[in-house]
CSV table of C-alpha atoms in Angstrom, one decimal:
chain,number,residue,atom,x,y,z
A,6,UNK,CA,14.7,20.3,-7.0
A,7,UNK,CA,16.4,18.0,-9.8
A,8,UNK,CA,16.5,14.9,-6.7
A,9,UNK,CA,12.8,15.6,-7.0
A,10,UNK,CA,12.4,15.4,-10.4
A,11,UNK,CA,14.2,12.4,-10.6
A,12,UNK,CA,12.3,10.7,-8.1
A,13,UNK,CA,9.1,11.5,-9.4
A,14,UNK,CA,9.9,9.6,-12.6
A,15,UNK,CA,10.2,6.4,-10.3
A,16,UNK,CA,6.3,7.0,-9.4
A,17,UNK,CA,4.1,5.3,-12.1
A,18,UNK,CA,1.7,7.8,-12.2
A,19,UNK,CA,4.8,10.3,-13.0
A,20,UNK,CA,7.0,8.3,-15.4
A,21,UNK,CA,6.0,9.1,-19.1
A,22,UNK,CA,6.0,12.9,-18.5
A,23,UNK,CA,7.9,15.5,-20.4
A,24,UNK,CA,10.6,17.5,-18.4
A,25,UNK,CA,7.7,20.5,-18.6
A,26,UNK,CA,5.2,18.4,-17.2
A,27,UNK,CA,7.9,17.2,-14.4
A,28,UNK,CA,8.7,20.7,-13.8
A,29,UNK,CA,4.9,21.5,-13.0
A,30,UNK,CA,4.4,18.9,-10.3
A,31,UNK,CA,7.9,19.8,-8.9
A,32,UNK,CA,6.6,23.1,-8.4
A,33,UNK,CA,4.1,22.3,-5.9
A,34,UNK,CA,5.8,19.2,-4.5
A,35,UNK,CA,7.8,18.7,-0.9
A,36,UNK,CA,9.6,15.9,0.5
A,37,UNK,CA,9.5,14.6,4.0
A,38,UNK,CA,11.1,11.6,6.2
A,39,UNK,CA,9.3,9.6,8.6
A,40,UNK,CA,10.4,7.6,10.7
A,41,UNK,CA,8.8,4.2,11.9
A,42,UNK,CA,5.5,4.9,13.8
A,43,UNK,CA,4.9,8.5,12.0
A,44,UNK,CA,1.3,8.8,11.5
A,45,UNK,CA,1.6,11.5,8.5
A,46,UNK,CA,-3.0,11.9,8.9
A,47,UNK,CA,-5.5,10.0,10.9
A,48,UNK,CA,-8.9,9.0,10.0
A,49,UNK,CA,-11.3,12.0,9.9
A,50,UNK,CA,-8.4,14.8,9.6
A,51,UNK,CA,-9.1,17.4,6.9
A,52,UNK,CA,-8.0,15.9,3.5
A,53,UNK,CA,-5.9,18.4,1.7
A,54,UNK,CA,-2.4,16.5,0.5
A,55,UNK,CA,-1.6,13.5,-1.5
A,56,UNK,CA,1.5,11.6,-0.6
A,57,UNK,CA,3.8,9.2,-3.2
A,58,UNK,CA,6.1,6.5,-1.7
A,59,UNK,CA,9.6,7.5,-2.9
A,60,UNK,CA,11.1,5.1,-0.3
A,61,UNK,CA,9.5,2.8,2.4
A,62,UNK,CA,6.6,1.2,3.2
A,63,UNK,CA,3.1,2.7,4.7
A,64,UNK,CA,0.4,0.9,6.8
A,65,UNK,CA,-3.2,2.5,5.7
A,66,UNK,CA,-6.3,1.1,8.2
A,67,UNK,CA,-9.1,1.7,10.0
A,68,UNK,CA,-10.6,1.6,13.4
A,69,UNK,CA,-14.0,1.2,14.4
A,70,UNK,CA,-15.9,2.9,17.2
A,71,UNK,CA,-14.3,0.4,19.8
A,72,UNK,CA,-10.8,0.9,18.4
A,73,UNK,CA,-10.2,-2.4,16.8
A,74,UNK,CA,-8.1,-1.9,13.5
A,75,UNK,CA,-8.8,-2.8,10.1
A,76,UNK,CA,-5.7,-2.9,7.7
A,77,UNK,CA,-6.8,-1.6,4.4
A,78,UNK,CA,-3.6,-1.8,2.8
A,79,UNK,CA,0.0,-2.1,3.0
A,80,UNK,CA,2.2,0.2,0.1
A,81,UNK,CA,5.5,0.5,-0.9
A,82,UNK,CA,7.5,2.6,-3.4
A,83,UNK,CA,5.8,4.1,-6.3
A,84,UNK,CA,2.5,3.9,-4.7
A,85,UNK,CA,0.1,7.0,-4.1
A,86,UNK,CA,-1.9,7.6,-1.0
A,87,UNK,CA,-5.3,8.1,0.1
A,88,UNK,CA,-6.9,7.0,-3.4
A,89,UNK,CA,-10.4,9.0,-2.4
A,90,UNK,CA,-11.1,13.0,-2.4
A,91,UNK,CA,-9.5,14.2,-5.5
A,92,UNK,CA,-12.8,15.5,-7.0
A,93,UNK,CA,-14.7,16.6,-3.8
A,94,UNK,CA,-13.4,17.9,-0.1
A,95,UNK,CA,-13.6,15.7,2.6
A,96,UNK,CA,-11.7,14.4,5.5
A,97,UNK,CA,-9.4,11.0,5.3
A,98,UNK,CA,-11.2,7.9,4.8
A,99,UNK,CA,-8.2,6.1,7.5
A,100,UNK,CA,-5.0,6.3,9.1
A,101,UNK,CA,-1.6,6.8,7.2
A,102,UNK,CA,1.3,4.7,9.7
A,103,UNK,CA,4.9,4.5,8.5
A,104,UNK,CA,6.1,0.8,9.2
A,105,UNK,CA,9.5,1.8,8.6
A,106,UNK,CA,11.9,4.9,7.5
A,107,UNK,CA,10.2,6.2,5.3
A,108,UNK,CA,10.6,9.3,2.0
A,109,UNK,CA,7.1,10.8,0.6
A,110,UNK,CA,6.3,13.1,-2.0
A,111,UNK,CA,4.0,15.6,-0.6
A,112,UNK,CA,1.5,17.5,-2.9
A,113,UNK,CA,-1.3,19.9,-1.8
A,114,UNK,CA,-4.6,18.5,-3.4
A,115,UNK,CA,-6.0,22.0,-4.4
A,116,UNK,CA,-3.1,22.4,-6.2
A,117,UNK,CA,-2.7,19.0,-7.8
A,118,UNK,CA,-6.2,18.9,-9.1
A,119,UNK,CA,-5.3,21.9,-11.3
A,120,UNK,CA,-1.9,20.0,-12.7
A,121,UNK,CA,-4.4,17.5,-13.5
A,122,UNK,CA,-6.5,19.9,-15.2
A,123,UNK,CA,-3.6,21.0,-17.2
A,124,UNK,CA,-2.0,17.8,-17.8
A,125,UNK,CA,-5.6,15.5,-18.8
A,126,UNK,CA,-3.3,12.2,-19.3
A,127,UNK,CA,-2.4,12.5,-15.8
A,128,UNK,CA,-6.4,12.0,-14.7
A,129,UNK,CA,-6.5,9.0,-17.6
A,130,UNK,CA,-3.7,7.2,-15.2
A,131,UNK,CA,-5.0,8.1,-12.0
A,132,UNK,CA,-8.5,6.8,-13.3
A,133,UNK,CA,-6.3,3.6,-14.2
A,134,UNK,CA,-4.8,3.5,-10.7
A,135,UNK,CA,-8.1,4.0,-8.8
A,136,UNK,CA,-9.7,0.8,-10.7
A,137,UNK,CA,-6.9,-1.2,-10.1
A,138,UNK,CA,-7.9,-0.1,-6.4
A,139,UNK,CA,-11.5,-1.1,-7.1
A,140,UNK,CA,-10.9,-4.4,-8.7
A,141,UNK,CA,-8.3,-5.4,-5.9
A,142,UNK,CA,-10.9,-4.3,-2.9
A,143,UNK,CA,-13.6,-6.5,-4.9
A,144,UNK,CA,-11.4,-9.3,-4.8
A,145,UNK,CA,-10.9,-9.0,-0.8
A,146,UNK,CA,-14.5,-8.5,-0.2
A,147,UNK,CA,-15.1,-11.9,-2.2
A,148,UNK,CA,-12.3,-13.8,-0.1
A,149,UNK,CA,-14.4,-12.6,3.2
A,150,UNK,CA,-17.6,-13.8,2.0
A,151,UNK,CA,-16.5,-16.8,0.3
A,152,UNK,CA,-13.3,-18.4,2.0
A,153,UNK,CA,-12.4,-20.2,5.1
A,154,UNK,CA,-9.5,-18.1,7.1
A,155,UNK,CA,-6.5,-20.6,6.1
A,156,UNK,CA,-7.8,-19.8,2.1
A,157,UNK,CA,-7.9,-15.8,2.9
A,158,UNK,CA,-4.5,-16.1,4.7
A,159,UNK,CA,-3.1,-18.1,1.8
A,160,UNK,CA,-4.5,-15.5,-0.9
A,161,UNK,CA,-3.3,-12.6,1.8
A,162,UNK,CA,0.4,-14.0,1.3
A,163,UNK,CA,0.3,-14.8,-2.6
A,164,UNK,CA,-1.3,-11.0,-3.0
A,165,UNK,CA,1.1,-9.5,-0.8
A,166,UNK,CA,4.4,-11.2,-2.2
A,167,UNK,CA,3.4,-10.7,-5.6
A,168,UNK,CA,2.4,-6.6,-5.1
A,169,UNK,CA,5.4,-5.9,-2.3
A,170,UNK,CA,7.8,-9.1,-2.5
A,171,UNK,CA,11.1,-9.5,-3.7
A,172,UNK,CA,12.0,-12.7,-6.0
A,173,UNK,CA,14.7,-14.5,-4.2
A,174,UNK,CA,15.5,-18.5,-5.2
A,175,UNK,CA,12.0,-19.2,-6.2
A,176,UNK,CA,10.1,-17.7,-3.2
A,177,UNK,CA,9.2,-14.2,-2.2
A,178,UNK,CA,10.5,-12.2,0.8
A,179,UNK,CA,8.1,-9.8,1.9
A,180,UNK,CA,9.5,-6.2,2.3
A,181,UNK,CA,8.2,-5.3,5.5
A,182,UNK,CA,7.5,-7.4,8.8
A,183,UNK,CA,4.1,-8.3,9.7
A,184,UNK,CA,3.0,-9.2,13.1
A,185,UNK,CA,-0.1,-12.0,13.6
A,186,UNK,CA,-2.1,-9.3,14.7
A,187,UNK,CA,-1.4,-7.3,11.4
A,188,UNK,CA,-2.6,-10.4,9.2
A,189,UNK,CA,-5.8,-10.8,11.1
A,190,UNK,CA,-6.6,-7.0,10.9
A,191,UNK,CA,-6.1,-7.4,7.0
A,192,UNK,CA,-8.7,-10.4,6.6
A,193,UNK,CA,-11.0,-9.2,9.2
A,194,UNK,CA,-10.2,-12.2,11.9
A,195,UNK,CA,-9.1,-12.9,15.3
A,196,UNK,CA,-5.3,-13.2,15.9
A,197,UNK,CA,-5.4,-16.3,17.7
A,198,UNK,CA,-7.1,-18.2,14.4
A,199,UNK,CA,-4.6,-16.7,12.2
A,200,UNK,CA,-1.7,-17.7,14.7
A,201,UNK,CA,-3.0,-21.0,14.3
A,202,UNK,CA,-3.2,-21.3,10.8
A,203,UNK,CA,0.1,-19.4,10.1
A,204,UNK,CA,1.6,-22.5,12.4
A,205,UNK,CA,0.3,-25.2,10.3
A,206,UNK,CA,1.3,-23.2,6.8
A,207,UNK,CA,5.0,-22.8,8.3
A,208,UNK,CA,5.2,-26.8,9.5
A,209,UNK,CA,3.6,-27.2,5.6
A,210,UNK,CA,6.7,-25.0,4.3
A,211,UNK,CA,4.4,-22.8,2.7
A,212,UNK,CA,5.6,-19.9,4.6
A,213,UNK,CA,9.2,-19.2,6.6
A,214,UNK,CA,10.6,-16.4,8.4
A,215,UNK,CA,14.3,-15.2,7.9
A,216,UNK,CA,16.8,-13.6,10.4
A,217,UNK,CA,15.2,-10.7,10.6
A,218,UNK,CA,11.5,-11.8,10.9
A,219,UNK,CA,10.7,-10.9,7.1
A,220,UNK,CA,8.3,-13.8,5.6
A,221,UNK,CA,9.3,-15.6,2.7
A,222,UNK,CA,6.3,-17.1,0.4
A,223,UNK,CA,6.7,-20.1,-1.3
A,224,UNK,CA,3.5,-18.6,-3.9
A,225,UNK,CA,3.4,-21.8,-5.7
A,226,UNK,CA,3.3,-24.4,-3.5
A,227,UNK,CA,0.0,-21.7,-1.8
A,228,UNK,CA,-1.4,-21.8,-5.0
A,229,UNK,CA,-1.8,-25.6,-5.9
A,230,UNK,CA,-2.8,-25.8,-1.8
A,231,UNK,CA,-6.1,-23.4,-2.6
């Protein structure tokens, strides 16, 4: 229980509680490891739990009638999962896929909706957390209407080093690998365009790969390119 406790205060949503308020959402909290692969729901499965990222990294998408995938997001540690179906029942709006080992915090939503009832500054930050969502899925939709697939690539990479990189000798180093068919699925493209542009920004030295096939992001040499 007090691993728990200590965990949750590494989860923004968690981090400014009192040891009472901790205690509450310990209460009605589990913990389970997934290995790489795990799909923890799919799309259309009854929604009835909210997960939190204690360690790991999680692949949310889509997939269309024909089964072609749509990456919706990629989330690390201190992130929450779905974002939708707090105030209403439903089913999930997509899958949930671990890309790696990975630790959740697992809370029943029935029983998480009346913490937040108790605790009203919890719903203030999840309202915070769910614009943030907005704002960044507005952004996205603009970069599919308005920009070529080498600008939405280069925005893809800037967005993704700054949200999930590490800061190593002025680039970033993503934290989880990404295959070419991964990056077209999150900019809504076909993998052999992105393959292509991905080959000019790595002879450009906007974007390397190390050892382990981890992308490192050279974000300001992308940004004076856009």
């Amino acid at each position: 229980m007090h691993w728990v406790k200590e965990q949750l205060k590494t989860i923004s949503l968690f981090s400014q509680l009192s040891d009472e308020e901790l205690d509450a959402i310990v209460h009605i909290a589990t913990v389970r490891t997934c290995q790489p692969k795990t799909i923890v729901f799919m799309q259309g499965d009854p929604l009835d739990r909210v997960f939190f990222i204690v360690r790991g990294t999680v692949k949310i998408y889509k997939t269309d009638v024909s089964g072609k995938e749509q990456i919706v997001s990629i989330l690390h540690e201190g992130e929450m999962f779905p974002h939708t179906g707090f105030f209403g029942r439903g089913t999930y709006p997509a899958h949930a896929e671990m890309m790696n080992e990975t630790t959740l915090i697992v809370i029943p939503i029935e029983q998480f909706e009346q913490t937040l009832i108790c605790y009203p500054q919890l719903c203030i930050k999840l309202f915070r957390i769910m614009g943030e969502k907005i704002i960044e899925l507005q952004t996205r939709l603009e970069e599919l209407v308005f920009h070529n697939t080498a600008e939405q690539l280069a925005r893809l990479f800037i967005r993704l080093a700054k949200t999930s990189g590490v800061y190593v000798n002025g680039r970033y180093r993503l934290k989880a690998t990404l295959t070419t068919r991964e990056l077209a699925n999150m900019i809504g493209t076909a993998r052999e365009t992105v393959s292509r542009v991905l080959s000019q920004m790595k002879q450009q030295g906007f974007v390397t790969t190390d050892d382990n096939g981890y992308y490192i992001i050279d974000v300001d040499a992308l940004q004076q390119k856009r």
